[in-house]
Short mmCIF file of N, CA and C in Angstrom, two decimals:
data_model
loop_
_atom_site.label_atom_id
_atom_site.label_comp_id
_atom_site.label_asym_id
_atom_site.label_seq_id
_atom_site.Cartn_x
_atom_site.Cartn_y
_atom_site.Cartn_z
N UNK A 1 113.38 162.88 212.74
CA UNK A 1 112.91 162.27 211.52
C UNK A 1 112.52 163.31 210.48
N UNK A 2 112.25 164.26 211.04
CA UNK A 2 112.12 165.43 209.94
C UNK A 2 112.93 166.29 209.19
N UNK A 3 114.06 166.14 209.58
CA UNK A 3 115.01 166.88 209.17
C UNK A 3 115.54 165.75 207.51
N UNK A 4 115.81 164.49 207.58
CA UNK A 4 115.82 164.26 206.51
C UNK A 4 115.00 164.52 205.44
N UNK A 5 113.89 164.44 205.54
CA UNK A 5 112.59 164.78 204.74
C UNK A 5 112.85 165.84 204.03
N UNK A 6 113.17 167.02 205.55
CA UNK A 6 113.16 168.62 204.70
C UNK A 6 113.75 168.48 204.26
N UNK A 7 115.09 168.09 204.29
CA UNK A 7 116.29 168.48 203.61
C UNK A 7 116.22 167.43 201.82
N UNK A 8 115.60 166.22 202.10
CA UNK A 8 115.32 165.73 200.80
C UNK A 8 114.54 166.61 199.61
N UNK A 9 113.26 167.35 200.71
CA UNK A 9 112.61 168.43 200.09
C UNK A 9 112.68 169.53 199.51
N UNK A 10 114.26 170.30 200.59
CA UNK A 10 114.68 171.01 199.78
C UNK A 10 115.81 171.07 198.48
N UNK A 11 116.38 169.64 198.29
CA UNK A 11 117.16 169.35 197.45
C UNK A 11 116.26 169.53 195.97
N UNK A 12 114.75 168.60 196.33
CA UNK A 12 113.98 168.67 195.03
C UNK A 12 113.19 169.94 194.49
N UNK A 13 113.15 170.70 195.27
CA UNK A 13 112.46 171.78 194.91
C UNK A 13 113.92 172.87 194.18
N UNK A 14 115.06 172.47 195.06
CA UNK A 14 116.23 173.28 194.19
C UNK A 14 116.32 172.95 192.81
N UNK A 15 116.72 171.22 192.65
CA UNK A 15 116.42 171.40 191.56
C UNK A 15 115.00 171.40 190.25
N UNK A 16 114.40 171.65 190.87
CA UNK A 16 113.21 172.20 190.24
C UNK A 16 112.81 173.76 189.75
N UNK A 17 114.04 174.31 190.57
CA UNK A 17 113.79 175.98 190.07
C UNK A 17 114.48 176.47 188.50
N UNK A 18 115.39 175.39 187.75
CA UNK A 18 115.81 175.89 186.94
C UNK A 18 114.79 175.30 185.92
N UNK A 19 113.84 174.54 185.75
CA UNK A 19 113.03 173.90 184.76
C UNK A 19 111.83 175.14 185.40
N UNK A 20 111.84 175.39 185.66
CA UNK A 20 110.93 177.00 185.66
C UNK A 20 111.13 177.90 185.29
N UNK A 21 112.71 178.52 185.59
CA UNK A 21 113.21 179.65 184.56
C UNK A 21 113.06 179.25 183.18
N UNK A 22 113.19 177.84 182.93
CA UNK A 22 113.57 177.83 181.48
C UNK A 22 112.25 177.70 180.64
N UNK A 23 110.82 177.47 181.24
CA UNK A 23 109.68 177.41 180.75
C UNK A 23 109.50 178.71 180.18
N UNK A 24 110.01 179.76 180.85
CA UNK A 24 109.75 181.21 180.82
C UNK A 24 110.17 181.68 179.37
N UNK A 25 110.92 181.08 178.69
CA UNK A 25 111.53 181.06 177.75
C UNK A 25 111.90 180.21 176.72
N UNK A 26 112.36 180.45 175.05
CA UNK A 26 112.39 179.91 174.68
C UNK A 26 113.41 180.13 173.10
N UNK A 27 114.30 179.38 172.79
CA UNK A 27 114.71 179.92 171.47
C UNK A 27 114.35 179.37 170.00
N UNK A 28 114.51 180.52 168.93
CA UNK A 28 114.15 180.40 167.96
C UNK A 28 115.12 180.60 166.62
N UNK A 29 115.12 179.75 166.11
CA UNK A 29 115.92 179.78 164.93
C UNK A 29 115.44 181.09 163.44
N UNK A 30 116.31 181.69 163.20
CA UNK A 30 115.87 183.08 162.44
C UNK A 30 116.30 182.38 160.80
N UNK A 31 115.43 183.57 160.18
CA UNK A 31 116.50 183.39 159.02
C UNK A 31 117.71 184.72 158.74
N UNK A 32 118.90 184.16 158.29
CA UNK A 32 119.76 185.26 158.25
C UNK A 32 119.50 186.51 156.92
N UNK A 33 119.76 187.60 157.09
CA UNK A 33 119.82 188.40 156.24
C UNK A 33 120.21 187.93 154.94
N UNK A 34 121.60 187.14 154.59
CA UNK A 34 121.81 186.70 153.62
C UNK A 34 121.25 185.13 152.57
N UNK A 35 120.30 184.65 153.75
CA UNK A 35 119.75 183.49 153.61
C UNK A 35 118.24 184.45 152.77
N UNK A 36 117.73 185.50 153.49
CA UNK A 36 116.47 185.85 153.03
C UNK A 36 117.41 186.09 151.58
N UNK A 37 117.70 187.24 151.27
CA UNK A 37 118.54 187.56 150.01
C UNK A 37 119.18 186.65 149.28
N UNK A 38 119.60 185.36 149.10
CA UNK A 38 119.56 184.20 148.35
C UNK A 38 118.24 184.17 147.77
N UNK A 39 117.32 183.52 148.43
CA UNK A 39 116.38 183.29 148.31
C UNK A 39 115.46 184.62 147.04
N UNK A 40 115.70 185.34 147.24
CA UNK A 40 114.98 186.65 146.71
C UNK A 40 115.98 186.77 145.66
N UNK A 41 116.83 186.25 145.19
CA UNK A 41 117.50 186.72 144.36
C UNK A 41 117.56 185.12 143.39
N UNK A 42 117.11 184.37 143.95
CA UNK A 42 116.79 183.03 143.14
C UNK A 42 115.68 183.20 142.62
N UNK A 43 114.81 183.23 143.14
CA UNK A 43 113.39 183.69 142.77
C UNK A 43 113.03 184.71 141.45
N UNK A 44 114.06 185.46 142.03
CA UNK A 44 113.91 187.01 141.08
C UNK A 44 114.78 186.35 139.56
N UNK A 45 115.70 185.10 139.83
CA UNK A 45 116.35 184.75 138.52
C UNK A 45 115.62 183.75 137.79
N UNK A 46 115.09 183.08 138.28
CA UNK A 46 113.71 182.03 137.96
C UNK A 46 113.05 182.94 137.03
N UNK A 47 112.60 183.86 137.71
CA UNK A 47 111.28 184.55 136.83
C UNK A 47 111.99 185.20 135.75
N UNK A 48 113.29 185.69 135.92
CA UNK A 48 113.93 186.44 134.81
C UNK A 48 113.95 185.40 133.33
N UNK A 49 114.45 184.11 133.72
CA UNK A 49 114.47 183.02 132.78
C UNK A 49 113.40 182.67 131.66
N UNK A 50 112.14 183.05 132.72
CA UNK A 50 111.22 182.72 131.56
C UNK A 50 110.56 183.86 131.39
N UNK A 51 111.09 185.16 131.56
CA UNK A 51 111.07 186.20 130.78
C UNK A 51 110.12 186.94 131.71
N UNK A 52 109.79 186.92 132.72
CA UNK A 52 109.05 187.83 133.63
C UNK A 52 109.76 188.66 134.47
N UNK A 53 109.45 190.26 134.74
CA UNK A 53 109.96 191.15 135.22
C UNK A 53 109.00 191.36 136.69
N UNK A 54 109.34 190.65 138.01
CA UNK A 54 109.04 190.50 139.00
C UNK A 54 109.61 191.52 139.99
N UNK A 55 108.38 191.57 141.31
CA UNK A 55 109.54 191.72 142.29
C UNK A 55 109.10 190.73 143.39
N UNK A 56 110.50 190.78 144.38
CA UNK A 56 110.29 189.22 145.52
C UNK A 56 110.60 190.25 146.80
N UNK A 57 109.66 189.55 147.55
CA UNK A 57 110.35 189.97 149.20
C UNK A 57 110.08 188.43 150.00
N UNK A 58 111.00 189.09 150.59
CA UNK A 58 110.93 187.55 152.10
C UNK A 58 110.84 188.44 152.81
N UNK A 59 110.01 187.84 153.78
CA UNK A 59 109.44 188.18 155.26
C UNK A 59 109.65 187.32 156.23
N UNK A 60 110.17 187.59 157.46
CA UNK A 60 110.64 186.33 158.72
C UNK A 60 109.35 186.18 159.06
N UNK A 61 109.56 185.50 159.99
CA UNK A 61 108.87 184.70 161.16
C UNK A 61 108.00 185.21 161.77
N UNK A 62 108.32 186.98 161.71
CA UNK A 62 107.12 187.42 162.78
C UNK A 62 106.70 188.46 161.66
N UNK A 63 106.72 188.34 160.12
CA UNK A 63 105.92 189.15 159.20
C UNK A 63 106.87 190.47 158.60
N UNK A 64 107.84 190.78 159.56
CA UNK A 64 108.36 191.58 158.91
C UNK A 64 109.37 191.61 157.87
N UNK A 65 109.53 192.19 156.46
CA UNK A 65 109.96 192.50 155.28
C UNK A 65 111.58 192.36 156.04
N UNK A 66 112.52 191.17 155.17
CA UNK A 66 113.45 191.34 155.51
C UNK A 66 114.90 191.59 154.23
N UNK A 67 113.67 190.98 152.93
CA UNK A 67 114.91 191.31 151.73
C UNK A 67 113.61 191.46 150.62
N UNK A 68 113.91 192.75 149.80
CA UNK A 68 113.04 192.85 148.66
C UNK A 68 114.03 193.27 147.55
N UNK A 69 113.35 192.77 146.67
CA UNK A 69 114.16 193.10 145.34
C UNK A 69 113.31 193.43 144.02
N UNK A 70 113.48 194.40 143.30
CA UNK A 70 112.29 194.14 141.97
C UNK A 70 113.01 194.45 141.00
N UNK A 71 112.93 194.03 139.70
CA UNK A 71 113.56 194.03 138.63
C UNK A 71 113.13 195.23 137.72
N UNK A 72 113.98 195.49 136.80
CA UNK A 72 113.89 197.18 136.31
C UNK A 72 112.42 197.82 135.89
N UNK A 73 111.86 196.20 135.30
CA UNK A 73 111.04 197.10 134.45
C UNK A 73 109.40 196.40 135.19
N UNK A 74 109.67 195.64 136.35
CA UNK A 74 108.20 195.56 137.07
C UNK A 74 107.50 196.42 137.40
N UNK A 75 106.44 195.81 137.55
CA UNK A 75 105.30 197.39 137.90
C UNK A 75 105.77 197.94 139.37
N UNK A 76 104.95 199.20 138.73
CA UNK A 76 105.38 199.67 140.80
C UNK A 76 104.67 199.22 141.78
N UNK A 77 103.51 198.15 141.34
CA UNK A 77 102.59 197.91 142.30
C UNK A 77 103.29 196.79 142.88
N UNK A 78 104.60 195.89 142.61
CA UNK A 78 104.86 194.91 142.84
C UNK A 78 105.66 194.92 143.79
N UNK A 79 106.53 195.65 144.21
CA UNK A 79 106.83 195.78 146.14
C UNK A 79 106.10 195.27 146.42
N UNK A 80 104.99 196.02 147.01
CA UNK A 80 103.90 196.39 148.08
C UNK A 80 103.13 194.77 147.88
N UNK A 81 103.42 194.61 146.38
CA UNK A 81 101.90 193.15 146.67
C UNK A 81 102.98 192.00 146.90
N UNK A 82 103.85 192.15 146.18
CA UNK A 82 105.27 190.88 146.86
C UNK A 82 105.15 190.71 148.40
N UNK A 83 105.34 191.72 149.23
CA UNK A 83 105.31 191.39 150.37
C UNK A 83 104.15 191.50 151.16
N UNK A 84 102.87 191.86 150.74
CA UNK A 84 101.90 191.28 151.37
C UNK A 84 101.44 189.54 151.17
N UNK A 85 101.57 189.53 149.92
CA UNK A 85 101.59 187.91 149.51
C UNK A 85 102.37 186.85 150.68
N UNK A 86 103.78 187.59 150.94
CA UNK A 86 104.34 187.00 151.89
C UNK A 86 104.10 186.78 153.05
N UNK A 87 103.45 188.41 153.65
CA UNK A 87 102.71 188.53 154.52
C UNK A 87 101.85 187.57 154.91
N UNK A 88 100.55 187.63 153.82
CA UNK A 88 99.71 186.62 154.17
C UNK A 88 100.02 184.97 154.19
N UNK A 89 101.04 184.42 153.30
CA UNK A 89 101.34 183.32 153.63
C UNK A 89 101.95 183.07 154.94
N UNK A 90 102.73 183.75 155.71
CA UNK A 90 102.79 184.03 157.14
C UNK A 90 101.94 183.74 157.79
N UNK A 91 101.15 184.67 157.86
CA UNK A 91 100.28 185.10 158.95
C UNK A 91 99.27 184.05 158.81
N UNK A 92 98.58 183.29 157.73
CA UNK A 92 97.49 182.72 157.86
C UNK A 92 98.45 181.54 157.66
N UNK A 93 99.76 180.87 157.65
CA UNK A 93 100.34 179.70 157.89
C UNK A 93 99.50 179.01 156.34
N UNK A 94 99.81 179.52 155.41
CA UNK A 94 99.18 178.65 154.20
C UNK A 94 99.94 179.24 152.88
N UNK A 95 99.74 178.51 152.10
CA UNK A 95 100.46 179.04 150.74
C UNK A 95 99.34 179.95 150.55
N UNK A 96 99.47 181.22 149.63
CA UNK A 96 98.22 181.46 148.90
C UNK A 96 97.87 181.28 148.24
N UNK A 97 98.13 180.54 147.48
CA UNK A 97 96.87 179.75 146.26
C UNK A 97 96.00 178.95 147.30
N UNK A 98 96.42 178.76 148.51
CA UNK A 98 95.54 177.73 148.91
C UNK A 98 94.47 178.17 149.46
N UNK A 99 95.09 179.57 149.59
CA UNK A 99 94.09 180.65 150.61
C UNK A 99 93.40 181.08 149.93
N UNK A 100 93.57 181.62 148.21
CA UNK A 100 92.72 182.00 147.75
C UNK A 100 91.22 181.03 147.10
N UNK A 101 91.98 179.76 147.15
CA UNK A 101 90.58 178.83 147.14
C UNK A 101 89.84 178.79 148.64
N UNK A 102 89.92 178.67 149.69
CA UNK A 102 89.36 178.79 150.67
C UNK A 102 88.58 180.13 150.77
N UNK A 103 89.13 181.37 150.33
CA UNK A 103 88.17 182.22 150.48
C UNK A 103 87.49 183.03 149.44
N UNK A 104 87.23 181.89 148.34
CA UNK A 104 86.37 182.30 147.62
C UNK A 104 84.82 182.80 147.87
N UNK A 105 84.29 183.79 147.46
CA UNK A 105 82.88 184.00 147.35
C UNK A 105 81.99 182.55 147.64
N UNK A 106 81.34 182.82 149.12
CA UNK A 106 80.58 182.19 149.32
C UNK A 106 80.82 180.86 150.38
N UNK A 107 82.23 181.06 150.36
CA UNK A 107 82.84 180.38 151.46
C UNK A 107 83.15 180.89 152.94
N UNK A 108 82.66 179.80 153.85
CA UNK A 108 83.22 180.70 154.84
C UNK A 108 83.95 181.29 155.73
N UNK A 109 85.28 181.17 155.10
CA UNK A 109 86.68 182.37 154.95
C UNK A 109 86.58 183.57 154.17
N UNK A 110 85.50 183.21 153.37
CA UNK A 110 85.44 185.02 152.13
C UNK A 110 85.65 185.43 153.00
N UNK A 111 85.59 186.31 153.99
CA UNK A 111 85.42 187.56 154.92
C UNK A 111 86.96 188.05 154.56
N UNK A 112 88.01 187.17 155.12
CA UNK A 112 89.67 187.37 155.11
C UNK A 112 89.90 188.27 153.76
N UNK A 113 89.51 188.33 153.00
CA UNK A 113 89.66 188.86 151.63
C UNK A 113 89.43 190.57 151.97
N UNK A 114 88.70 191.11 152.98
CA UNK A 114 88.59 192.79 153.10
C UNK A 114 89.47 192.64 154.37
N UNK A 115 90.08 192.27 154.77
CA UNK A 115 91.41 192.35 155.70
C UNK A 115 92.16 193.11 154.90
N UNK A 116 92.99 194.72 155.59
CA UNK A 116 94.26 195.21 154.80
C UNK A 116 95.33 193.85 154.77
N UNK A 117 96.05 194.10 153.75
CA UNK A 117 96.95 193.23 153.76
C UNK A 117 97.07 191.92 153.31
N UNK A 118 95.81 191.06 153.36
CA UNK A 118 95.33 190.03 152.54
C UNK A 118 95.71 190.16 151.39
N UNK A 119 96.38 189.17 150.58
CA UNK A 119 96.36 189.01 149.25
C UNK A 119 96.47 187.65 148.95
N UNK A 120 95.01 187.30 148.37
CA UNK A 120 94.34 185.36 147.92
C UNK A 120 94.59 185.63 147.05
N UNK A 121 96.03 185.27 146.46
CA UNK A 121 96.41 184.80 145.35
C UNK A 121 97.35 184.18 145.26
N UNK A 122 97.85 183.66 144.40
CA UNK A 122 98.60 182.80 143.93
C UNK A 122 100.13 183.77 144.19
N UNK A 123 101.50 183.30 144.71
CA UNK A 123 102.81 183.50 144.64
C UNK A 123 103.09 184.31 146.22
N UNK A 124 102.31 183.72 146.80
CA UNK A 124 103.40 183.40 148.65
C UNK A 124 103.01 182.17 149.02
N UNK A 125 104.33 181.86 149.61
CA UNK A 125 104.66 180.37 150.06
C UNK A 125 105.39 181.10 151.37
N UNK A 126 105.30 179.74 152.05
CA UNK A 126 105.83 179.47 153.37
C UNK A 126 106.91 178.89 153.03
N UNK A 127 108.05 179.66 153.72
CA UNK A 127 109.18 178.72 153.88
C UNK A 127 110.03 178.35 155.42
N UNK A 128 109.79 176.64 155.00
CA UNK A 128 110.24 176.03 156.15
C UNK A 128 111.66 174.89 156.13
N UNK A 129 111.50 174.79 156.86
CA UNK A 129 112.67 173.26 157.08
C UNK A 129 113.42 172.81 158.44
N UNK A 130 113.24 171.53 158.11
CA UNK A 130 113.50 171.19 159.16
C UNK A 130 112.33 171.45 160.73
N UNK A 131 110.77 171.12 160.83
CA UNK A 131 109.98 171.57 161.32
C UNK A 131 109.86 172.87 161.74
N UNK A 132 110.42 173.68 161.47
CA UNK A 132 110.63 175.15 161.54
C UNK A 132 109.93 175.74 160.54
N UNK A 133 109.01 176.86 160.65
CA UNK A 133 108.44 178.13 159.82
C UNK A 133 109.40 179.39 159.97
N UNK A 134 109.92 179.40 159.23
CA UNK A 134 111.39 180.62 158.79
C UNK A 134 110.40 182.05 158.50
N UNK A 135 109.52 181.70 157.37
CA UNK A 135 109.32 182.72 157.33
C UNK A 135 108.26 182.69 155.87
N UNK A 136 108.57 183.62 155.08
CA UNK A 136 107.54 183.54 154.06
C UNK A 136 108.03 184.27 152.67
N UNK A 137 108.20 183.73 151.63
CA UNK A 137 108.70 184.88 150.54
C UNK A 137 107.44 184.88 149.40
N UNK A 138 107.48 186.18 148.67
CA UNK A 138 106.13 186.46 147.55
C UNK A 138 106.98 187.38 146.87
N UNK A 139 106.13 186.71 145.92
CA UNK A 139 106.63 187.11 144.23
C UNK A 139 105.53 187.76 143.52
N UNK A 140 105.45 188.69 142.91
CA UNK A 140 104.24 189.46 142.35
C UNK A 140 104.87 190.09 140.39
N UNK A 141 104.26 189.97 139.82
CA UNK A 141 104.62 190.51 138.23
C UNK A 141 104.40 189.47 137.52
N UNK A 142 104.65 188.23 137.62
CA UNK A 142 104.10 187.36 136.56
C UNK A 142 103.40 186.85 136.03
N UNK A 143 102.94 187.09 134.94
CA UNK A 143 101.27 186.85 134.43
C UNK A 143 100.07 185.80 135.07
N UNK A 144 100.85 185.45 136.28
CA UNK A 144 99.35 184.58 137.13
C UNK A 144 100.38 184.18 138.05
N UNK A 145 99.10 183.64 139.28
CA UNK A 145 99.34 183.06 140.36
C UNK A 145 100.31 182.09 140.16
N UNK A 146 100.10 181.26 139.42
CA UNK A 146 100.95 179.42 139.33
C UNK A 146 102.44 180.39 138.81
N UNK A 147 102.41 181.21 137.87
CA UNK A 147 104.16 181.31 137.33
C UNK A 147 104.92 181.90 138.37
N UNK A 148 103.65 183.33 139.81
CA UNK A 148 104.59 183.90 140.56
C UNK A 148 105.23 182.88 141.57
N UNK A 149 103.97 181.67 141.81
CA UNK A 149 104.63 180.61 142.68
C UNK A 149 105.67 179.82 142.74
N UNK A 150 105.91 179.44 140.96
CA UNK A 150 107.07 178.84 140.29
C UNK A 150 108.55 179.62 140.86
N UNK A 151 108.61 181.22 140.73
CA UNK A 151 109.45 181.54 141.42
C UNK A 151 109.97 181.45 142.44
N UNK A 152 108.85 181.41 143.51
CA UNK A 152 108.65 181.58 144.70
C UNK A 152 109.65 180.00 145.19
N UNK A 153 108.90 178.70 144.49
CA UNK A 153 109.57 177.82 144.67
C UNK A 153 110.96 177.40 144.55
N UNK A 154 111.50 178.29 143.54
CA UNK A 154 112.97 178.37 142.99
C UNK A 154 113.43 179.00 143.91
N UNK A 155 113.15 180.18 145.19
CA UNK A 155 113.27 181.25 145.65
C UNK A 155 113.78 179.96 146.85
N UNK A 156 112.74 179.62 147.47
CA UNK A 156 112.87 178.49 148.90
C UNK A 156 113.71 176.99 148.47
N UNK A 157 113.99 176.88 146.90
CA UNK A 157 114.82 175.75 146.69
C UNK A 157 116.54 176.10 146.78
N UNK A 158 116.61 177.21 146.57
CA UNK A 158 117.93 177.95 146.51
C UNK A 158 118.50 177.83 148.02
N UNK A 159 117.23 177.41 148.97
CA UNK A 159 118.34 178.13 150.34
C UNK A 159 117.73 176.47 152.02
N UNK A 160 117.12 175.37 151.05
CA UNK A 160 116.56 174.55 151.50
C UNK A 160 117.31 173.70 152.11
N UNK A 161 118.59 173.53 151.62
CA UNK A 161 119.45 172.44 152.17
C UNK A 161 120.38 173.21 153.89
N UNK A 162 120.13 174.96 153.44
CA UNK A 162 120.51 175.62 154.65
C UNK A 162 119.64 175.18 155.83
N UNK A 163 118.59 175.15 155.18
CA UNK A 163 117.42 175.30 156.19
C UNK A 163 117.39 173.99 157.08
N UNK A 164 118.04 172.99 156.47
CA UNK A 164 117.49 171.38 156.78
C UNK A 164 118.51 171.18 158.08
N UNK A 165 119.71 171.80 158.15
CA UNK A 165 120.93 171.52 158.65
C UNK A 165 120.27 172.18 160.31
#
């Protein structure tokens, strides 16, 4: 009488070993090189339109800088704050305008604000689709938060219908 048992037993435990390997693991949808660079180059034409000299970076999924671009006559500070903007919309999973109201003086998120790399301001967005977080692009040079975001939005509208598929 035991031998059926085991042998039922060991049928279920066989197949039970491949839903264990596969816990171990998992895949993730990227964004492509030329998908970030759309995007950064929409963005960067947005802002050109209404006459602002920007620069844009997109950043993937796990923060790192994957397409930057800056236009001739942006400041030089605008690399570096383009893609921290991005950065931080990443990393803290929020637009930053939203972040920079949350950690206003006196709130208690201010702290995030003396983090390297933080930048509460206005022009990084998250870009997603299709329940997926891709990644993050920021726009820096245009006379305020709301116009670098405007880009930013043109930037993730350019490459949204990729994203949905």
């Amino acid at each position: 009488m035991r031998t059926p048992a085991l042998a039922a037993a060991a049928v279920l435990l066989a197949l039970c070993q491949p839903a264990l390997a596969e816990d171990a693991t998992f895949g993730v949808r990227m964004l492509t090189p030329e998908a970030a660079q759309k995007a950064a180059n929409a963005a960067l034409a947005a802002c050109r339109k209404a006459g602002y000299q920007v620069a844009v970076a997109v950043v993937d999924r796990s923060g790192v800088a994957q397409a930057m671009i800056r236009d001739r006559f942006a400041g030089p500070h605008t690399p570096g704050v383009a893609t921290d903007k991005a950065w931080t919309a990443l990393s803290f999973r929020t637009d930053t305008t939203e972040l920079a109201k949350a950690t206003q003086p006196g709130q208690p998120s201010s702290g995030l604000r003396s983090m390297p790399r933080v930048a509460a301001f206005g022009g990084g967005l998250m870009i997603q689709g299709g329940g997926t977080l891709f990644g993050a692009i920021g726009v820096s040079g245009a006379p305020s938060g709301d116009a670098d975001d405007a880009c930013a939005k043109a930037g993730i509208a350019a490459i949204q219908v990729d994203l949905e598929m």
